[in-house]
Amino acid sequence: MSDVTGCLEGHCLCGDVRIRIDGLHDPRPGVCHCRMCQRWSGGVFLCFYASKDAVSIDGPVTRFASADFAERAFCATCGSHLWMRNLKSDDQGYDLMPGLFDEARDWPLRSEIYTDRALASIRLKGDHNRATRAEYEAKNPHIKGDG
């Protein structure tokens, strides 16, 4: 991971939810093409990691248990997607939506998983780590479902 420390401030579409990162985060988004992420995002899930201790949230957040180990969250007012979290991991950090933060415009892509599940209209080029469903799930046995 290419962690950095620093302060970022972001918000949802309507501005009711504000997220502040003050500490450890990885300013390189990752992409997931699994079926759950496709359903949630409409095509591709894009996120970047921030440690639990670095994140503070203010506003009306709705959380949804999308798996037995994870939650996804969205703004209760406008519906903007905010994060996905693995609640059974040691640090329970956040996989945040980069579009909430202006600084994310210039961040390079870190990785791409479930590449064999990508929609034909969303094939990403570039030099970044890639993994198919089988490769990713072999390293993450807690993942179950319709990836």
Short mmCIF file of C-alpha atoms in Angstrom, two decimals:
data_model
loop_
_atom_site.label_atom_id
_atom_site.label_comp_id
_atom_site.label_asym_id
_atom_site.label_seq_id
_atom_site.Cartn_x
_atom_site.Cartn_y
_atom_site.Cartn_z
CA MET A 1 0.00 0.00 0.00
CA SER A 2 1.19 3.50 -0.72
CA ASP A 3 -0.17 5.11 2.43
CA VAL A 4 0.10 8.80 3.07
CA THR A 5 -1.11 11.00 5.88
CA GLY A 6 -2.90 14.24 5.42
CA CYS A 7 -6.26 15.91 5.48
CA LEU A 8 -9.03 15.57 2.89
CA GLU A 9 -12.59 16.83 3.06
CA GLY A 10 -15.41 15.54 0.92
CA HIS A 11 -19.18 15.46 0.76
CA CYS A 12 -22.12 13.77 -0.92
CA LEU A 13 -24.13 15.23 -3.79
CA CYS A 14 -26.48 17.29 -1.58
CA GLY A 15 -23.82 18.16 1.01
CA ASP A 16 -25.71 16.70 3.98
CA VAL A 17 -22.99 14.11 4.63
CA ARG A 18 -19.48 15.41 5.16
CA ILE A 19 -16.47 13.12 5.41
CA ARG A 20 -13.11 14.22 6.74
CA ILE A 21 -9.94 12.17 6.48
CA ASP A 22 -7.21 13.30 8.81
CA GLY A 23 -4.54 10.63 8.76
CA LEU A 24 -3.58 7.45 6.98
CA HIS A 25 -5.08 6.79 3.54
CA ASP A 26 -4.02 5.39 0.16
CA PRO A 27 -4.65 7.93 -2.62
CA ARG A 28 -4.79 5.27 -5.33
CA PRO A 29 -8.29 3.96 -6.07
CA GLY A 30 -9.07 0.34 -6.72
CA VAL A 31 -11.83 -1.02 -8.94
CA CYS A 32 -14.15 -3.98 -8.39
CA HIS A 33 -16.23 -5.59 -11.15
CA CYS A 34 -18.05 -8.22 -9.03
CA ARG A 35 -21.80 -8.59 -9.51
CA MET A 36 -22.58 -7.07 -6.10
CA CYS A 37 -20.54 -3.97 -6.89
CA GLN A 38 -22.08 -3.75 -10.36
CA ARG A 39 -25.54 -3.80 -8.84
CA TRP A 40 -24.64 -1.18 -6.25
CA SER A 41 -22.79 1.19 -8.55
CA GLY A 42 -24.52 0.58 -11.85
CA GLY A 43 -21.33 -0.67 -13.46
CA VAL A 44 -18.06 -0.46 -11.55
CA PHE A 45 -17.17 0.19 -7.91
CA LEU A 46 -14.27 2.59 -7.45
CA CYS A 47 -12.83 3.18 -3.98
CA PHE A 48 -9.77 4.19 -1.98
CA TYR A 49 -8.73 3.07 1.47
CA ALA A 50 -8.60 5.19 4.65
CA SER A 51 -7.91 3.88 8.14
CA LYS A 52 -10.79 3.83 10.62
CA ASP A 53 -9.05 6.27 12.96
CA ALA A 54 -8.52 8.81 10.17
CA VAL A 55 -12.19 9.08 9.13
CA SER A 56 -14.89 11.25 10.69
CA ILE A 57 -18.42 11.46 9.32
CA ASP A 58 -21.16 13.99 9.92
CA GLY A 59 -24.66 13.74 8.51
CA PRO A 60 -27.50 11.33 7.78
CA VAL A 61 -25.87 8.03 6.78
CA THR A 62 -27.78 4.84 6.03
CA ARG A 63 -25.84 1.59 6.36
CA PHE A 64 -26.70 -1.65 4.58
CA ALA A 65 -25.25 -5.08 5.43
CA SER A 66 -24.35 -6.19 1.91
CA ALA A 67 -22.56 -9.35 3.08
CA ASP A 68 -22.05 -11.21 6.34
CA PHE A 69 -18.75 -9.35 6.74
CA ALA A 70 -19.40 -5.95 5.13
CA GLU A 71 -21.53 -2.84 5.11
CA ARG A 72 -22.16 -0.28 2.41
CA ALA A 73 -23.30 3.22 3.22
CA PHE A 74 -25.11 6.02 1.43
CA CYS A 75 -26.49 9.47 2.17
CA ALA A 76 -30.02 9.16 3.57
CA THR A 77 -31.00 12.40 1.79
CA CYS A 78 -29.60 12.18 -1.76
CA GLY A 79 -28.52 8.53 -1.98
CA SER A 80 -24.87 9.21 -2.85
CA HIS A 81 -22.73 6.14 -2.23
CA LEU A 82 -20.19 6.78 0.52
CA TRP A 83 -18.25 3.64 1.41
CA MET A 84 -17.90 -0.10 1.79
CA ARG A 85 -16.32 -1.53 4.96
CA ASN A 86 -15.15 -4.99 5.91
CA LEU A 87 -16.39 -5.10 9.51
CA LYS A 88 -14.54 -8.32 10.24
CA SER A 89 -11.10 -7.03 9.29
CA ASP A 90 -8.63 -6.10 12.00
CA ASP A 91 -8.68 -2.37 11.29
CA GLN A 92 -12.21 -1.96 9.84
CA GLY A 93 -10.99 0.83 7.58
CA TYR A 94 -13.12 2.49 4.93
CA ASP A 95 -13.19 1.93 1.18
CA LEU A 96 -14.43 5.40 0.28
CA MET A 97 -15.83 6.69 -2.99
CA PRO A 98 -13.17 8.97 -4.53
CA GLY A 99 -15.76 11.16 -6.25
CA LEU A 100 -16.65 12.63 -2.86
CA PHE A 101 -13.22 14.30 -2.68
CA ASP A 102 -11.97 16.99 -5.10
CA GLU A 103 -8.35 15.87 -4.62
CA ALA A 104 -9.08 12.46 -6.17
CA ARG A 105 -9.10 13.88 -9.71
CA ASP A 106 -5.38 13.27 -10.15
CA TRP A 107 -5.02 9.93 -8.35
CA PRO A 108 -3.69 6.97 -10.36
CA LEU A 109 -5.49 3.62 -10.42
CA ARG A 110 -4.03 1.08 -7.94
CA SER A 111 -5.76 -2.18 -8.82
CA GLU A 112 -8.68 -3.93 -10.48
CA ILE A 113 -10.41 -7.11 -9.27
CA TYR A 114 -12.99 -9.45 -10.82
CA THR A 115 -11.62 -8.43 -14.20
CA ASP A 116 -13.27 -11.44 -15.83
CA ARG A 117 -16.65 -10.06 -14.70
CA ALA A 118 -16.21 -6.54 -16.11
CA LEU A 119 -19.02 -5.21 -18.27
CA ALA A 120 -17.96 -4.94 -21.91
CA SER A 121 -18.48 -1.17 -21.77
CA ILE A 122 -16.12 -0.82 -18.79
CA ARG A 123 -12.75 -2.32 -19.71
CA LEU A 124 -9.93 -0.37 -18.08
CA LYS A 125 -6.52 0.03 -19.66
CA GLY A 126 -3.28 0.96 -18.00
CA ASP A 127 -0.52 -0.49 -15.90
CA HIS A 128 -2.07 -1.60 -12.59
CA ASN A 129 -2.53 -4.84 -10.66
CA ARG A 130 -5.36 -7.06 -11.91
CA ALA A 131 -7.05 -10.19 -10.58
CA THR A 132 -9.83 -12.44 -11.87
CA ARG A 133 -12.60 -13.71 -9.61
CA ALA A 134 -10.75 -16.99 -8.98
CA GLU A 135 -7.45 -15.23 -8.23
CA TYR A 136 -9.03 -12.72 -5.81
CA GLU A 137 -11.23 -15.24 -3.97
CA ALA A 138 -8.29 -17.65 -3.56
CA LYS A 139 -6.56 -14.92 -1.52
CA ASN A 140 -9.77 -13.87 0.31
CA PRO A 141 -11.61 -17.03 1.39
CA HIS A 142 -14.14 -15.05 3.47
CA ILE A 143 -15.70 -13.75 0.24
CA LYS A 144 -18.88 -15.62 -0.65
CA GLY A 145 -21.72 -14.77 -2.94
CA ASP A 146 -22.36 -14.00 -6.54
CA GLY A 147 -19.07 -12.22 -7.31
#
